[in-house]
């Protein structure tokens, strides 16, 4: 996998913001927190205590607690203020699931990344491109 440059990552962030603030926030979050995208999208606001993130045991993943950097705290608090009724930090607001309260999907996120990376890089960009 080819590593994205800082400039490429920043341009993709900007283009994602034009598509959806949820996609750009998730992209930034994945750059800041050392977890896989499937764990990030399952995060609920109840897993954030203002200083750290608690990841529940699920499948092959063990329970884990990570200190949240000031940037991560700001991102989560901003999303909470904008979407006060959401359960998940990265909740879908599509008409299909708006009333149910479900997290975004990895497939939809990767589709948005593919679209945002066009004209920025020839590299294949997916949710894994943001991982440490």
Short mmCIF file of C-alpha atoms in Angstrom, two decimals:
data_model
loop_
_atom_site.label_atom_id
_atom_site.label_comp_id
_atom_site.label_asym_id
_atom_site.label_seq_id
_atom_site.Cartn_x
_atom_site.Cartn_y
_atom_site.Cartn_z
CA UNK A 1 0.00 0.00 0.00
CA UNK A 2 1.37 3.40 -0.96
CA UNK A 3 1.43 5.90 1.88
CA UNK A 4 -0.37 9.17 1.22
CA UNK A 5 1.58 12.38 1.54
CA UNK A 6 0.45 15.01 4.04
CA UNK A 7 -0.69 17.20 1.14
CA UNK A 8 -2.73 14.38 -0.41
CA UNK A 9 -4.38 13.57 2.93
CA UNK A 10 -5.23 17.26 3.48
CA UNK A 11 -6.72 17.62 -0.02
CA UNK A 12 -8.80 14.48 0.47
CA UNK A 13 -10.03 15.86 3.82
CA UNK A 14 -11.13 19.06 2.11
CA UNK A 15 -12.95 17.19 -0.65
CA UNK A 16 -14.62 14.88 1.89
CA UNK A 17 -15.86 17.95 3.77
CA UNK A 18 -17.64 19.03 0.58
CA UNK A 19 -19.37 15.64 0.45
CA UNK A 20 -20.18 15.26 4.17
CA UNK A 21 -18.79 16.49 7.47
CA UNK A 22 -19.21 12.96 8.81
CA UNK A 23 -16.83 11.57 6.18
CA UNK A 24 -14.21 14.25 6.77
CA UNK A 25 -14.47 13.87 10.56
CA UNK A 26 -14.14 10.08 10.30
CA UNK A 27 -11.10 10.45 8.01
CA UNK A 28 -9.42 12.85 10.47
CA UNK A 29 -10.38 10.64 13.43
CA UNK A 30 -8.74 7.61 11.79
CA UNK A 31 -5.53 9.61 11.36
CA UNK A 32 -5.54 10.56 15.05
CA UNK A 33 -6.64 7.35 16.77
CA UNK A 34 -4.83 4.01 16.25
CA UNK A 35 -7.87 1.83 15.55
CA UNK A 36 -9.45 0.19 12.52
CA UNK A 37 -12.43 1.82 10.82
CA UNK A 38 -14.91 -0.84 11.97
CA UNK A 39 -14.20 0.03 15.60
CA UNK A 40 -14.40 3.76 14.91
CA UNK A 41 -17.84 3.59 13.32
CA UNK A 42 -19.20 1.53 16.23
CA UNK A 43 -18.20 4.20 18.77
CA UNK A 44 -21.08 5.65 20.74
CA UNK A 45 -21.03 8.92 22.63
CA UNK A 46 -21.41 6.84 25.79
CA UNK A 47 -17.91 5.43 25.08
CA UNK A 48 -16.38 8.90 25.46
CA UNK A 49 -15.93 10.36 28.95
CA UNK A 50 -14.39 13.67 27.88
CA UNK A 51 -10.81 12.41 28.21
CA UNK A 52 -10.70 8.88 26.84
CA UNK A 53 -12.42 6.45 24.50
CA UNK A 54 -13.51 3.02 25.68
CA UNK A 55 -13.80 0.33 23.03
CA UNK A 56 -15.92 -2.64 24.02
CA UNK A 57 -14.87 -6.21 23.33
CA UNK A 58 -16.38 -7.26 20.03
CA UNK A 59 -15.52 -10.29 17.92
CA UNK A 60 -11.77 -10.63 17.57
CA UNK A 61 -11.15 -7.23 19.19
CA UNK A 62 -10.43 -7.01 22.90
CA UNK A 63 -11.71 -4.23 25.14
CA UNK A 64 -9.44 -1.22 25.00
CA UNK A 65 -9.21 2.28 26.44
CA UNK A 66 -7.36 5.06 24.63
CA UNK A 67 -6.60 8.57 25.87
CA UNK A 68 -8.25 11.11 23.56
CA UNK A 69 -6.03 13.92 22.30
CA UNK A 70 -7.37 17.48 22.47
CA UNK A 71 -8.10 17.33 18.71
CA UNK A 72 -10.14 14.15 19.13
CA UNK A 73 -12.03 15.64 22.09
CA UNK A 74 -12.82 18.77 20.05
CA UNK A 75 -13.98 16.71 17.07
CA UNK A 76 -16.31 14.59 19.22
CA UNK A 77 -17.69 17.59 21.12
CA UNK A 78 -18.31 19.48 17.86
CA UNK A 79 -20.20 16.51 16.42
CA UNK A 80 -22.20 16.15 19.65
CA UNK A 81 -23.27 19.80 19.47
CA UNK A 82 -24.20 19.54 15.79
CA UNK A 83 -26.06 16.22 16.14
CA UNK A 84 -27.37 16.13 19.75
CA UNK A 85 -29.79 13.25 19.13
CA UNK A 86 -27.19 10.89 17.67
CA UNK A 87 -26.19 7.73 19.50
CA UNK A 88 -23.09 6.98 17.44
CA UNK A 89 -20.26 9.46 16.96
CA UNK A 90 -20.30 8.68 13.24
CA UNK A 91 -24.01 8.12 12.74
CA UNK A 92 -25.66 7.90 9.34
CA UNK A 93 -28.03 10.69 8.41
CA UNK A 94 -29.23 9.15 5.16
CA UNK A 95 -32.97 8.99 4.60
CA UNK A 96 -32.77 5.19 4.68
CA UNK A 97 -31.70 4.94 8.34
CA UNK A 98 -32.17 8.45 9.74
CA UNK A 99 -34.91 7.49 12.20
CA UNK A 100 -33.27 4.24 13.32
CA UNK A 101 -29.92 5.60 14.54
CA UNK A 102 -27.30 3.44 12.84
CA UNK A 103 -23.61 4.14 12.29
CA UNK A 104 -22.23 4.87 8.84
CA UNK A 105 -20.92 1.89 6.88
CA UNK A 106 -17.37 1.12 5.82
CA UNK A 107 -18.62 0.57 2.26
CA UNK A 108 -20.18 4.05 2.06
CA UNK A 109 -17.07 5.63 3.61
CA UNK A 110 -14.76 3.90 1.13
CA UNK A 111 -17.03 5.02 -1.72
CA UNK A 112 -16.74 8.63 -0.50
CA UNK A 113 -12.95 8.26 -0.19
CA UNK A 114 -12.71 6.95 -3.73
CA UNK A 115 -14.67 9.93 -5.00
CA UNK A 116 -12.68 12.44 -2.92
CA UNK A 117 -9.32 11.04 -4.01
CA UNK A 118 -10.04 11.50 -7.72
CA UNK A 119 -7.81 14.22 -9.08
CA UNK A 120 -5.72 14.20 -5.88
CA UNK A 121 -3.72 11.00 -6.26
CA UNK A 122 -3.42 7.96 -8.47
CA UNK A 123 -2.94 5.80 -5.37
CA UNK A 124 -5.74 3.54 -4.19
CA UNK A 125 -7.33 5.26 -1.22
CA UNK A 126 -9.50 3.44 1.33
CA UNK A 127 -10.20 3.61 5.04
CA UNK A 128 -6.95 1.70 5.60
CA UNK A 129 -5.01 4.61 4.07
CA UNK A 130 -5.56 6.59 7.28
CA UNK A 131 -4.26 3.89 9.61
CA UNK A 132 -1.01 4.16 11.47
#
